[in-house]
PDB file of C-alpha atoms and ligand atoms in Angstrom:
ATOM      1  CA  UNK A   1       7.215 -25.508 -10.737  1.00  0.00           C
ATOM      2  CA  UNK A   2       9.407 -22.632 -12.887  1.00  0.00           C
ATOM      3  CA  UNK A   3      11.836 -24.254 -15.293  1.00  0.00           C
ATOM      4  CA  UNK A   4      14.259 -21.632 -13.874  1.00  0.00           C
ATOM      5  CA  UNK A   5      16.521 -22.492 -10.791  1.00  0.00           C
ATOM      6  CA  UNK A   6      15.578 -20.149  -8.081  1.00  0.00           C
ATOM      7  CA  UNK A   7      18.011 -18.830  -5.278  1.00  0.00           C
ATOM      8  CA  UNK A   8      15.425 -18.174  -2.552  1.00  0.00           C
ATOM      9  CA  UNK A   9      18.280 -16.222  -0.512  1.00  0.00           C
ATOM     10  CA  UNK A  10      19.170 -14.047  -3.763  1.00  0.00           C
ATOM     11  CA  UNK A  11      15.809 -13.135  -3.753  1.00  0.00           C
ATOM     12  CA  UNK A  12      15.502 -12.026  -0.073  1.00  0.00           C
ATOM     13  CA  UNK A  13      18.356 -10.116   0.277  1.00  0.00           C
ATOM     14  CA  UNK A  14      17.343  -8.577  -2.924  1.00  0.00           C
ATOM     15  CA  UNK A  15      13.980  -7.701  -1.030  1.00  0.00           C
ATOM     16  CA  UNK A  16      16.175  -6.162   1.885  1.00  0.00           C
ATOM     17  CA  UNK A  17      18.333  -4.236  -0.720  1.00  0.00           C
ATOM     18  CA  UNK A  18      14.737  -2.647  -2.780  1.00  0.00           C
ATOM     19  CA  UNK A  19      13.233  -1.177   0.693  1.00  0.00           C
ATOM     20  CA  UNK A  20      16.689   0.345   1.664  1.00  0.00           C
ATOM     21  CA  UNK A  21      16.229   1.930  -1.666  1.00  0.00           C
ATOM     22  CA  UNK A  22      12.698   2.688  -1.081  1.00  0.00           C
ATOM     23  CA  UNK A  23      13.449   4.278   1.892  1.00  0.00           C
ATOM     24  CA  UNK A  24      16.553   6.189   0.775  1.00  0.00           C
ATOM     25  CA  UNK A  25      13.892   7.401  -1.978  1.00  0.00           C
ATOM     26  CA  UNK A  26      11.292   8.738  -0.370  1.00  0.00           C
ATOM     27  CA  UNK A  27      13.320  10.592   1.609  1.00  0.00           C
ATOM     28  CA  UNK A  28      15.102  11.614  -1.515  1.00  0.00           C
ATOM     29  CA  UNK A  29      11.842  13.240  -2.572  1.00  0.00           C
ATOM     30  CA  UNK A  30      10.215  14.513   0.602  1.00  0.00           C
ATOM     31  CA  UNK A  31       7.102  12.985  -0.251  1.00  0.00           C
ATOM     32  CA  UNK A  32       5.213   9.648  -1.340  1.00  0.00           C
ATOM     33  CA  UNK A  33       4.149   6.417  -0.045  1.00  0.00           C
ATOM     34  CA  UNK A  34       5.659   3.799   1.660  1.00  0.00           C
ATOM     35  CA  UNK A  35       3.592   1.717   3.545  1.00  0.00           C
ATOM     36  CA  UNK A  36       1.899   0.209   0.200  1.00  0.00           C
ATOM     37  CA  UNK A  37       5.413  -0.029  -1.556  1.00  0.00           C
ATOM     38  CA  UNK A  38       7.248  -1.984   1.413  1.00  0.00           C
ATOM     39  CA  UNK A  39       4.523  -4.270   1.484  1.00  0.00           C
ATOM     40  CA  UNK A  40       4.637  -4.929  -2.311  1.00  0.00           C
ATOM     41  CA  UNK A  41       8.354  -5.576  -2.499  1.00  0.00           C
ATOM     42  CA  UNK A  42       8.450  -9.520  -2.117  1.00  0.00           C
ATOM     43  CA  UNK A  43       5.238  -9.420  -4.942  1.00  0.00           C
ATOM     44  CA  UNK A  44       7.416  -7.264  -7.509  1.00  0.00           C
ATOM     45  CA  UNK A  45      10.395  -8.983  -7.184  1.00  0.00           C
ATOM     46  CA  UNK A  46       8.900 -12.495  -7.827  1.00  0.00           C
ATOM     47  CA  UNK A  47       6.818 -11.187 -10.960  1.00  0.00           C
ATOM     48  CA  UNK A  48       9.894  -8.938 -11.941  1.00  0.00           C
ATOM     49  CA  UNK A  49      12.840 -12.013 -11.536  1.00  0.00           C
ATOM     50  CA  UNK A  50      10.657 -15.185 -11.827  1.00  0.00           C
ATOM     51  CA  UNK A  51       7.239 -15.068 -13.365  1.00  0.00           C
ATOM     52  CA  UNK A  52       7.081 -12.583 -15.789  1.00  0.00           C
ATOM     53  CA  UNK A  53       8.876 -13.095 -19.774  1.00  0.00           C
ATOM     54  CA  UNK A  54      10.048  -9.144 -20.169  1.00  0.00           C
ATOM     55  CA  UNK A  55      12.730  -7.585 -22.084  1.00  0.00           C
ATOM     56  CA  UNK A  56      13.961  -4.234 -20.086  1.00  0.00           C
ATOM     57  CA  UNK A  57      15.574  -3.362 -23.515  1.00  0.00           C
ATOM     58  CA  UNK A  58      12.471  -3.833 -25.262  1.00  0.00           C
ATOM     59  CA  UNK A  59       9.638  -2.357 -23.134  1.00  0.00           C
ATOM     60  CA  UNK A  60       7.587  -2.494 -25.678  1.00  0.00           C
ATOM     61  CA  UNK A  61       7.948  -6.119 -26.602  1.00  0.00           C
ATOM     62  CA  UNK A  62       4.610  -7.552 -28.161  1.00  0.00           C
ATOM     63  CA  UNK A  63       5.079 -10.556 -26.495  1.00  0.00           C
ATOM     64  CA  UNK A  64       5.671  -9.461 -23.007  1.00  0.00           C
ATOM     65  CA  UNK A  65       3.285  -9.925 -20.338  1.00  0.00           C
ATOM     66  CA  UNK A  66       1.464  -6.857 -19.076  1.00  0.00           C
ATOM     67  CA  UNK A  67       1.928  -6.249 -15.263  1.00  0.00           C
ATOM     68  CA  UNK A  68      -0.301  -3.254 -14.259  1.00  0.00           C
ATOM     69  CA  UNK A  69       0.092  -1.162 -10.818  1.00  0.00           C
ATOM     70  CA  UNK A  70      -3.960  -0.589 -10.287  1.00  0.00           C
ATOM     71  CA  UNK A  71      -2.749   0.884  -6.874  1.00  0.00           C
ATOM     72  CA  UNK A  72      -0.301   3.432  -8.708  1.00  0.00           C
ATOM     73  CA  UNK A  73       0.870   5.430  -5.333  1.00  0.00           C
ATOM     74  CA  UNK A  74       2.669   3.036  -4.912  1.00  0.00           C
ATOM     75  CA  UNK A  75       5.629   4.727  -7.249  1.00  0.00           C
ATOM     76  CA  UNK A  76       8.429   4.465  -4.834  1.00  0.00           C
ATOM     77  CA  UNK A  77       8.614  -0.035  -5.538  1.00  0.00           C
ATOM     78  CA  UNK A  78       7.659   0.910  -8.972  1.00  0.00           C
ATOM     79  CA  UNK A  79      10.832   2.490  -9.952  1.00  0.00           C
ATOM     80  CA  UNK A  80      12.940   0.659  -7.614  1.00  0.00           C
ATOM     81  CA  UNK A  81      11.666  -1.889  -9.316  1.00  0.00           C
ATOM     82  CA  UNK A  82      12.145  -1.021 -13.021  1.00  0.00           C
ATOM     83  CA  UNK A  83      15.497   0.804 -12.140  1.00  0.00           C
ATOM     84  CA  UNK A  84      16.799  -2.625 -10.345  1.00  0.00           C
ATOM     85  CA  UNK A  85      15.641  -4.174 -13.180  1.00  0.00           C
ATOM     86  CA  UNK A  86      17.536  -2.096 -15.897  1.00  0.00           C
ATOM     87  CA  UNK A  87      14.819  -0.273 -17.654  1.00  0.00           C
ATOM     88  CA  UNK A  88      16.070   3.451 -16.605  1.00  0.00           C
ATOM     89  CA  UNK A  89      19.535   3.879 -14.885  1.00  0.00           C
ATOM     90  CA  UNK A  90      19.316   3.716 -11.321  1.00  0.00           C
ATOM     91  CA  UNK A  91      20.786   6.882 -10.546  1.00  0.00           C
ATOM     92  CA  UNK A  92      17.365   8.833 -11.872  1.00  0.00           C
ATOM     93  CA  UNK A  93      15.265   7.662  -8.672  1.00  0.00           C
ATOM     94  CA  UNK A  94      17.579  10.470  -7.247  1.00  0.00           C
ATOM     95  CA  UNK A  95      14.651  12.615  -9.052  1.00  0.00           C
ATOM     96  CA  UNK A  96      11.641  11.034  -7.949  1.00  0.00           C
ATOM     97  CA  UNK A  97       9.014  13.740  -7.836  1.00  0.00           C
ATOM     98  CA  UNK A  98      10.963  16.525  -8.744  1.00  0.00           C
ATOM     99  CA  UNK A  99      10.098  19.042 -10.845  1.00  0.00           C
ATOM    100  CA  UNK A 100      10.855  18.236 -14.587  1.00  0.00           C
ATOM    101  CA  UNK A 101      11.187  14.221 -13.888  1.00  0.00           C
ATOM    102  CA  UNK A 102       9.172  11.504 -15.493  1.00  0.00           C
ATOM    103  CA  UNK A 103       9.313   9.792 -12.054  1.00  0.00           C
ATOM    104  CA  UNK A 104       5.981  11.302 -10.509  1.00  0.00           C
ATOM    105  CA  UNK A 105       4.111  10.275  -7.522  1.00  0.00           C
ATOM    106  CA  UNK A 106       1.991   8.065  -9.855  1.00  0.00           C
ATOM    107  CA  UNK A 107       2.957   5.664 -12.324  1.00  0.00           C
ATOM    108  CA  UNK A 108       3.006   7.045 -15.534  1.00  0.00           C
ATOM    109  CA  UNK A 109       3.208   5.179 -19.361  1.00  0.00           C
ATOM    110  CA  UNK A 110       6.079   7.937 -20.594  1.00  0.00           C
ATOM    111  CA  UNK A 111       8.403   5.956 -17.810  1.00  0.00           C
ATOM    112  CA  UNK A 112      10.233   2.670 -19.936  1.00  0.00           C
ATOM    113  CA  UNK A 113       8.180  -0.392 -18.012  1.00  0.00           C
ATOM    114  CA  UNK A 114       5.192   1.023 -17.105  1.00  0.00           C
ATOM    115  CA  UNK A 115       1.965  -0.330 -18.835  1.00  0.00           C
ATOM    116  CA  UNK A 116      -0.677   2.112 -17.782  1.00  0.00           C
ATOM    117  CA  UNK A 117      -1.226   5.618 -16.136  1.00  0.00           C
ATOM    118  CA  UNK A 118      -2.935   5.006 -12.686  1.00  0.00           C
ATOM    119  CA  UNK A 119      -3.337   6.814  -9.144  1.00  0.00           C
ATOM    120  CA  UNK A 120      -7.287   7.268  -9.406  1.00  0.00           C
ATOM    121  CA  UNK A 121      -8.284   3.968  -8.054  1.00  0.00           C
ATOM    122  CA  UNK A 122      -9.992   1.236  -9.401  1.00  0.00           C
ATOM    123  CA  UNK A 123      -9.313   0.934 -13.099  1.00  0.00           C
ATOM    124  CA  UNK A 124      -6.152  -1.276 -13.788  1.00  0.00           C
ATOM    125  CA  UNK A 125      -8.724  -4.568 -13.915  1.00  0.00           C
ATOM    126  CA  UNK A 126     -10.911  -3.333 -16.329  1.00  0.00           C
ATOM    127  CA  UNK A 127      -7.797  -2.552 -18.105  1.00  0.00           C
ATOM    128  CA  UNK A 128      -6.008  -5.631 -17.851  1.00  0.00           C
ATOM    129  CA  UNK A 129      -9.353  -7.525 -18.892  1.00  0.00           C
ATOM    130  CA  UNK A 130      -9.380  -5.338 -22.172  1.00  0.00           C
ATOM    131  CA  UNK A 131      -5.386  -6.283 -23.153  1.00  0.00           C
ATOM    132  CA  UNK A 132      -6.472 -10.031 -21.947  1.00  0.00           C
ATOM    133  CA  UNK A 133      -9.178 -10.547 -23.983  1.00  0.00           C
ATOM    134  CA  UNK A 134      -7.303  -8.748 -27.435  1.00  0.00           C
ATOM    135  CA  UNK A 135      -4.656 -10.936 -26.752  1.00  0.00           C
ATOM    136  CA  UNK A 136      -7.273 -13.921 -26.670  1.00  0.00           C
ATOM    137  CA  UNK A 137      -8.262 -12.526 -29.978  1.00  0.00           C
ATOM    138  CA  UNK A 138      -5.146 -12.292 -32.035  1.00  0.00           C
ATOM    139  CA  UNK A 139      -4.103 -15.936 -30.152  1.00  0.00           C
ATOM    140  CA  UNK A 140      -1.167 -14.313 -28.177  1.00  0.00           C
ATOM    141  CA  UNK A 141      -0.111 -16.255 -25.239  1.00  0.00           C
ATOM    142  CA  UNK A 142       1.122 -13.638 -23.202  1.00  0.00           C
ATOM    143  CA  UNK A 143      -0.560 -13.296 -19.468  1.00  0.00           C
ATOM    144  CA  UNK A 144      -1.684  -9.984 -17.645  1.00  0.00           C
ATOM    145  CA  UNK A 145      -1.443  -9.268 -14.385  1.00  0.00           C
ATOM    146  CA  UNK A 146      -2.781  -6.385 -11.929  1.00  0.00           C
ATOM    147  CA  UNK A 147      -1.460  -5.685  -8.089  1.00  0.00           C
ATOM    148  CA  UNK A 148      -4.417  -3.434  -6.411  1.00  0.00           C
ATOM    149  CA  UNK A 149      -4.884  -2.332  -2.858  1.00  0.00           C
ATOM    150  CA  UNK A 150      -7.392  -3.599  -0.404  1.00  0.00           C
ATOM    151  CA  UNK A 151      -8.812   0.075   0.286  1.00  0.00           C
ATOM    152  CA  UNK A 152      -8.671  -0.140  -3.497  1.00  0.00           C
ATOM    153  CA  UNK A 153     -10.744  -3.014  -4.188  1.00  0.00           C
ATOM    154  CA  UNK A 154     -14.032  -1.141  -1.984  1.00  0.00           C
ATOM    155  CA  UNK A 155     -14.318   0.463  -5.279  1.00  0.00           C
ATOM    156  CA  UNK A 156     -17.344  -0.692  -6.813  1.00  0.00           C
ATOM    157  CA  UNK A 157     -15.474  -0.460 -10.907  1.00  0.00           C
ATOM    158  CA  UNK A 158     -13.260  -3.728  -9.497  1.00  0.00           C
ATOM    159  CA  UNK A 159     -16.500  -5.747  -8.765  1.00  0.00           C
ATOM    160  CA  UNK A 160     -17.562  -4.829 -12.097  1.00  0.00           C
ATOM    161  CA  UNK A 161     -14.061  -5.796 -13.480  1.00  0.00           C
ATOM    162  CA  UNK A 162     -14.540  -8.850 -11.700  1.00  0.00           C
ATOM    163  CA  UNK A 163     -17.663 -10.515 -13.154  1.00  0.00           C
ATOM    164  CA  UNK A 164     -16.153  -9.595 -16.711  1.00  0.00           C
ATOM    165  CA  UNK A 165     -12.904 -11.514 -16.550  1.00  0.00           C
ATOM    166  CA  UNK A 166     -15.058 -14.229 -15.142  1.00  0.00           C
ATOM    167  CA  UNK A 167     -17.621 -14.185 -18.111  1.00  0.00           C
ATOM    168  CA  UNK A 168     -15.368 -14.126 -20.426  1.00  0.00           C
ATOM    169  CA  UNK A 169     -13.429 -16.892 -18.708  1.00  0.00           C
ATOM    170  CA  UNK A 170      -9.904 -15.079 -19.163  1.00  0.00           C
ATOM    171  CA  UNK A 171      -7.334 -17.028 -17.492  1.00  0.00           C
ATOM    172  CA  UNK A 172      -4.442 -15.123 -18.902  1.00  0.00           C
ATOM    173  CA  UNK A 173      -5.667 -13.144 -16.290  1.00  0.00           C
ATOM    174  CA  UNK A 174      -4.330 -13.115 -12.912  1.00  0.00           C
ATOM    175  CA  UNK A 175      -5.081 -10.192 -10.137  1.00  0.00           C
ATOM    176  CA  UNK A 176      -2.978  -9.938  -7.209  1.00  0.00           C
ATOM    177  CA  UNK A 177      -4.329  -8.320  -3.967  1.00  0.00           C
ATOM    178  CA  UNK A 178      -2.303  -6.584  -1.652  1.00  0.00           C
ATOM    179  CA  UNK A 179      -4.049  -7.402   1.332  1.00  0.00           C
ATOM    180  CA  UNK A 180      -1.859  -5.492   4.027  1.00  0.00           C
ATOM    181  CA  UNK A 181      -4.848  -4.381   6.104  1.00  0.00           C
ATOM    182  CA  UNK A 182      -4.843  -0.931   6.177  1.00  0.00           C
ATOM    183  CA  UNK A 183      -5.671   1.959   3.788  1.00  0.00           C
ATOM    184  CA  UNK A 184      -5.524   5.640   3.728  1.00  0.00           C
ATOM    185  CA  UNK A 185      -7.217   6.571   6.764  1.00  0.00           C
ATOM    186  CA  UNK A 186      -7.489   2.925   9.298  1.00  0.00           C
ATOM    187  CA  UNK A 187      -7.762   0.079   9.009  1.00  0.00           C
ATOM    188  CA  UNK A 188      -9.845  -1.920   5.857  1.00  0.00           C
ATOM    189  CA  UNK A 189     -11.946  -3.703   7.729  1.00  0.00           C
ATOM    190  CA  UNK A 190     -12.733  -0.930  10.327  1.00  0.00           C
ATOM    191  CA  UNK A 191     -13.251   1.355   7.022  1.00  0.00           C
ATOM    192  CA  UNK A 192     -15.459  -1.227   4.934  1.00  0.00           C
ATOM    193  CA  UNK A 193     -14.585  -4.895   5.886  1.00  0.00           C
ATOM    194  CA  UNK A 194     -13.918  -6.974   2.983  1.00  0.00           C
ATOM    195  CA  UNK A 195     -14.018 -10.317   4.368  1.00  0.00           C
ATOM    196  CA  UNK A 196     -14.742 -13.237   3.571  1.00  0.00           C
ATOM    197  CA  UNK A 197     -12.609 -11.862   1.104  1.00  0.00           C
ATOM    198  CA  UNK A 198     -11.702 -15.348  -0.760  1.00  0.00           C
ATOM    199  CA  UNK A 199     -15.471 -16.298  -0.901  1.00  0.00           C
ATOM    200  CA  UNK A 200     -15.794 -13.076  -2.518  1.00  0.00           C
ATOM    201  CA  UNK A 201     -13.867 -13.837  -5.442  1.00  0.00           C
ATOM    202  CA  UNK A 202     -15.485 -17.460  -5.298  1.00  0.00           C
ATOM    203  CA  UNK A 203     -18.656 -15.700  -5.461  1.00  0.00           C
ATOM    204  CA  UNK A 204     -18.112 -13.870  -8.697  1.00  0.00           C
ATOM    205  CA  UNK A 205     -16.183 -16.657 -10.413  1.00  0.00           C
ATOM    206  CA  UNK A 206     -12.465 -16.833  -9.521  1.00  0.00           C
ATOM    207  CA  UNK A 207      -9.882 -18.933  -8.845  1.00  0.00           C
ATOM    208  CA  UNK A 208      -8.578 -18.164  -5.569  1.00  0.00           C
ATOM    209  CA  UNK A 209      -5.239 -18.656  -4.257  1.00  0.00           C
ATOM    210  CA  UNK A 210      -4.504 -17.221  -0.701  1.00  0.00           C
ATOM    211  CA  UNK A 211      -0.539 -16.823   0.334  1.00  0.00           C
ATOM    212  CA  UNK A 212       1.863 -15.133   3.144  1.00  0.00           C
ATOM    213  CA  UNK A 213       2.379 -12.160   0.004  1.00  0.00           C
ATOM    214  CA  UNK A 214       5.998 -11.587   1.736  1.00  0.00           C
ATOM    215  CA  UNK A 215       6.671 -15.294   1.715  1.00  0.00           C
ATOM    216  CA  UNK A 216       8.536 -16.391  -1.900  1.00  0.00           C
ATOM    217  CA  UNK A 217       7.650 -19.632  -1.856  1.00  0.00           C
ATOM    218  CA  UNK A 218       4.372 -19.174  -0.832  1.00  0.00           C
ATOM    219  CA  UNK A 219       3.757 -16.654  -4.326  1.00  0.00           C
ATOM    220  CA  UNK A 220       6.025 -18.582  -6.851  1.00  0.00           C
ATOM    221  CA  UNK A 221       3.982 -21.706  -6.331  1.00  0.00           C
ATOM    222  CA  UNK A 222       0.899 -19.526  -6.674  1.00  0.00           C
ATOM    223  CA  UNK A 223       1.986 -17.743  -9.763  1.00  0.00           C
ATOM    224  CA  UNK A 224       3.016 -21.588 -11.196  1.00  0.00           C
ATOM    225  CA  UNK A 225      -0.528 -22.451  -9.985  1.00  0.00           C
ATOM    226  CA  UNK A 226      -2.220 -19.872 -12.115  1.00  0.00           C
ATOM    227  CA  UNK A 227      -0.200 -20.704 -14.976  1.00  0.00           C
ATOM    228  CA  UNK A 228      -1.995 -23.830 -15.625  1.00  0.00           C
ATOM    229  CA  UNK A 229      -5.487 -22.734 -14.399  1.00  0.00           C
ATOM    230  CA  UNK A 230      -8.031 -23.062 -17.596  1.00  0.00           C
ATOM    231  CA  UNK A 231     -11.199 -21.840 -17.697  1.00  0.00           C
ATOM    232  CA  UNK A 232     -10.848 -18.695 -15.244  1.00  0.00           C
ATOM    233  CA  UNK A 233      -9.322 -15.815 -14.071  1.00  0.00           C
ATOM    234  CA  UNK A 234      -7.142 -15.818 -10.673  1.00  0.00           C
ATOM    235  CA  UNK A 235      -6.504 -14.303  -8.319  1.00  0.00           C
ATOM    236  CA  UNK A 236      -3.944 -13.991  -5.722  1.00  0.00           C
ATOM    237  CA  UNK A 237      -4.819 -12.819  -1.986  1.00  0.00           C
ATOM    238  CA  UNK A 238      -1.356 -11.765  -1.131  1.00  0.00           C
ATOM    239  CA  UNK A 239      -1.466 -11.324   2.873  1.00  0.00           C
ATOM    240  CA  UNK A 240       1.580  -8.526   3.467  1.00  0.00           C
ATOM    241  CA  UNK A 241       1.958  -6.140   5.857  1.00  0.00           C
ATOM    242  CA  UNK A 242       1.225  -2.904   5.315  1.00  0.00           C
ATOM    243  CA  UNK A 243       5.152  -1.098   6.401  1.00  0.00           C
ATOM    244  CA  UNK A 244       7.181  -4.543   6.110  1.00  0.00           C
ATOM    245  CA  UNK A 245      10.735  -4.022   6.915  1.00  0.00           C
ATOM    246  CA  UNK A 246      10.000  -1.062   9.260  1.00  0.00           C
ATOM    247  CA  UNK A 247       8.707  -2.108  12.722  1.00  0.00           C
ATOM    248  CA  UNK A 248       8.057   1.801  13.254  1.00  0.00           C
ATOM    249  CA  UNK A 249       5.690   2.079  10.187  1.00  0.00           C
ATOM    250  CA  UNK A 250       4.260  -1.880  10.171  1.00  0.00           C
ATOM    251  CA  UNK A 251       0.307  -1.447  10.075  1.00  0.00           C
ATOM    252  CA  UNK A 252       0.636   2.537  10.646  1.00  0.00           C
ATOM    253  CA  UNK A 253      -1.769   4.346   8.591  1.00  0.00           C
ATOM    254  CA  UNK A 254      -0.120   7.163   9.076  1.00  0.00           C
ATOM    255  CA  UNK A 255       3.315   5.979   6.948  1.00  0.00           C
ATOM    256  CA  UNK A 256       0.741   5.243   4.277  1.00  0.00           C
ATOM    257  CA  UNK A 257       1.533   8.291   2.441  1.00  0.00           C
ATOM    258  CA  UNK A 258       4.336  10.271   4.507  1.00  0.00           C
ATOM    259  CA  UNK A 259       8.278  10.483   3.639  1.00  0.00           C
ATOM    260  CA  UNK A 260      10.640   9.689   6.284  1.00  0.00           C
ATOM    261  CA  UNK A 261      13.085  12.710   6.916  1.00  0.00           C
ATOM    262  CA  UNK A 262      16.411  12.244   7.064  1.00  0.00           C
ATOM    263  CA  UNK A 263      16.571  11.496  10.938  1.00  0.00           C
ATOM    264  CA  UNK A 264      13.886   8.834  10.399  1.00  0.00           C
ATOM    265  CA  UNK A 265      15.564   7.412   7.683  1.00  0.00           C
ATOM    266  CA  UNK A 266      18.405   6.371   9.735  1.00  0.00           C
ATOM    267  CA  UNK A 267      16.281   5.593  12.169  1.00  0.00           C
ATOM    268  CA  UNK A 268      14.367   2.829   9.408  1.00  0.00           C
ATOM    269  CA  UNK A 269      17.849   1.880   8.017  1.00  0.00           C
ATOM    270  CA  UNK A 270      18.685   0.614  11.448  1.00  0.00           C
ATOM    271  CA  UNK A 271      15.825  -1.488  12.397  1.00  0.00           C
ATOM    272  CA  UNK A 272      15.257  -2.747   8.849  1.00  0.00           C
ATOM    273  CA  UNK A 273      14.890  -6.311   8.056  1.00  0.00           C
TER     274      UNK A 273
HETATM  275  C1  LIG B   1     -10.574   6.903  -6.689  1.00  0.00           C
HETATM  276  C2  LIG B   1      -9.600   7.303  -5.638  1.00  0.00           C
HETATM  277  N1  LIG B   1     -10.041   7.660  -4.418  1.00  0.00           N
HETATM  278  C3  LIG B   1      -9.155   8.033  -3.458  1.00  0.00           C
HETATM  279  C4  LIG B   1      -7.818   8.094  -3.726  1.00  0.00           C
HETATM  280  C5  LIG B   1      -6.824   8.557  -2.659  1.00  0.00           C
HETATM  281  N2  LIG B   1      -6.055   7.429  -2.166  1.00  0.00           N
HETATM  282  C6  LIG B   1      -4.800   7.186  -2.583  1.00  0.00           C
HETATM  283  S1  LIG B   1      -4.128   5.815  -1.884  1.00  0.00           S
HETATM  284  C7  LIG B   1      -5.527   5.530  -0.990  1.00  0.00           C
HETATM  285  C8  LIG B   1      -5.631   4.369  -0.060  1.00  0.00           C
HETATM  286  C9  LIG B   1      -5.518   3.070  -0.785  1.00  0.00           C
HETATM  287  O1  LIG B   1      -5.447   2.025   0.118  1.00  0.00           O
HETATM  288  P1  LIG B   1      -4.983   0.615  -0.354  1.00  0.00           P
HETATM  289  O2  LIG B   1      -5.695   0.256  -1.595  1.00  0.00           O
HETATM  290  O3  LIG B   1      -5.148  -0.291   0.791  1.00  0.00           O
HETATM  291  O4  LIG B   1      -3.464   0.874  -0.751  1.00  0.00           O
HETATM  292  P2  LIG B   1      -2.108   0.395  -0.022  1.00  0.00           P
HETATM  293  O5  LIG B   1      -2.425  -0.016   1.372  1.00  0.00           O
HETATM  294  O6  LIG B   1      -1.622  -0.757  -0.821  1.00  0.00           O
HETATM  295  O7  LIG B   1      -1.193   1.571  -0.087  1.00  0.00           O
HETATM  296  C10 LIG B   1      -6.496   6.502  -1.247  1.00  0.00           C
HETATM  297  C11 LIG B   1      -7.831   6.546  -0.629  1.00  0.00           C
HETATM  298  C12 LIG B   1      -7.394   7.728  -5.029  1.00  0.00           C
HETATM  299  N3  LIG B   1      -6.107   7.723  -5.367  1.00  0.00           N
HETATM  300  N4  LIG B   1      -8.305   7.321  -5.961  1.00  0.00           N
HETATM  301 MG1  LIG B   2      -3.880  -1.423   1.918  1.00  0.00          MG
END
């Protein structure tokens, strides 16, 4: 287990607090995606307050790990995240996706805390692998980690990510799948069904670790579980729902990349849990 003493009910009310501000974003903005941030929330904050060694007044901190956002829509957690976090002052997500901010719809490397520019699909593994295996190289002990969707992984560059991490047996690598069902336009495995999704990974030489992705416990004990995996790469099928928070936008494609207006942001702040 983490050396550090962990307040599970800090941690959930913390989760409450991030999709009120997701919310109160988006609508902010007009526009963006929140069905793949609200599912994400209970995976950033555990990285963000548990698992990850960062310095938010050192974003550039050699010995850091590297967290990547493969699935980069997903903005509106991302800077909730960071901003929660203390890498930007909270009062700029007032400017998400306005004109002349460096908060854009997709994560971008000019915004303190963000590794690597993403929104086209399917490259933060191969990425990750790269800054894995130079850190191999130069004997730093710092571990990288990727979140990507589960429309995302039907791209065929993640496969191909895949059997490298395994090859080169990089266990500071550990991938994290968002596996809340659903995608742009229906459901995943409607679309292209990705199960037996574990045996998948099996397959092309992973550790597997499947959780409840909104449950705390359930990830910290994965995350420790990594930690001391040798010999391979992990990864973590985080099972979320695609919405969480929002029983009006739970497994609704169509809140996968629509703002609530300012009536149905009330409407979420009221029914959010
Ligand atoms: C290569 C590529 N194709 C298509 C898109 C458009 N697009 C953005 S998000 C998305 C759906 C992704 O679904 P999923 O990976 O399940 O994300 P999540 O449910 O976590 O939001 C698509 C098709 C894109 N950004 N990149
Ligand atoms: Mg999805």
């Amino acid at each position: 287990m983490s050396a550090k003493q962990i307040d599970l009910s800090a941690l959930k009310a913390k989760a409450y607090q991030f999709r009120r501000e997701i919310l109160e974003t988006l609508e902010g903005a007009g526009s963006g995606h929140p069905g793949g941030s609200l599912s994400a929330v209970e995976i950033f904050i555990s990285l963000y307050d548990v698992v990850m060694d960062h310095r938010p007044n050192e974003p550039k901190w050699e010995g850091r790990d590297r967290f990547v956002v493969s699935k980069g829509h997903v903005t509106p957690v991302v800077y909730v995240t960071l901003a929660n976090y203390g890498y930007f002052p909270k009062e700029e997500l007032k400017t998400f996706r306005k004109f002349g901010s460096r908060l854009q719809g997709h994560v971008h490397y000019k915004v303190p805390g963000v590794e690597f520019n993403t929104g086209s699909l399917g490259h933060g593994l191969s990425y990750v692998n790269g800054v894995a295996m130079a850190a191999k190289l130069k004997g730093a002990d710092f571990k990288s980690y990727c979140i990507m969707g589960d429309g995302e992984i039907q791209e065929g560059s993640v496969w191909e990510a895949a059997m490298t991490a395994s090859h080169f047996k990089l266990d500071n690598v550990c991938a994290i799948v968002d596996y809340n069902k659903v995608q742009e336009n229906g459901l995943v495995n409607d679309i292209k069904n990705m199960e037996p999704m574990g045996d998948r990974w099996r397959s092309f030489g992973w550790n597997v670790i499947e959780v409840d992705g909104n449950d705390f416990e359930q990830l910290l004990k994965a995350f420790d579980a990594f930690k001391v995996t040798k010999g391979k790469p992990t990864v973590i099928i985080a099972n979320t729902l695609k919405g969480k928070g929002v029983p009006f936008m739970e497994l609704k494609c169509g809140w996968h990349g629509k703002a609530p207006n300012k009536e149905q942001l009330a409407d979420a702040l009221k029914v959010l849990y």
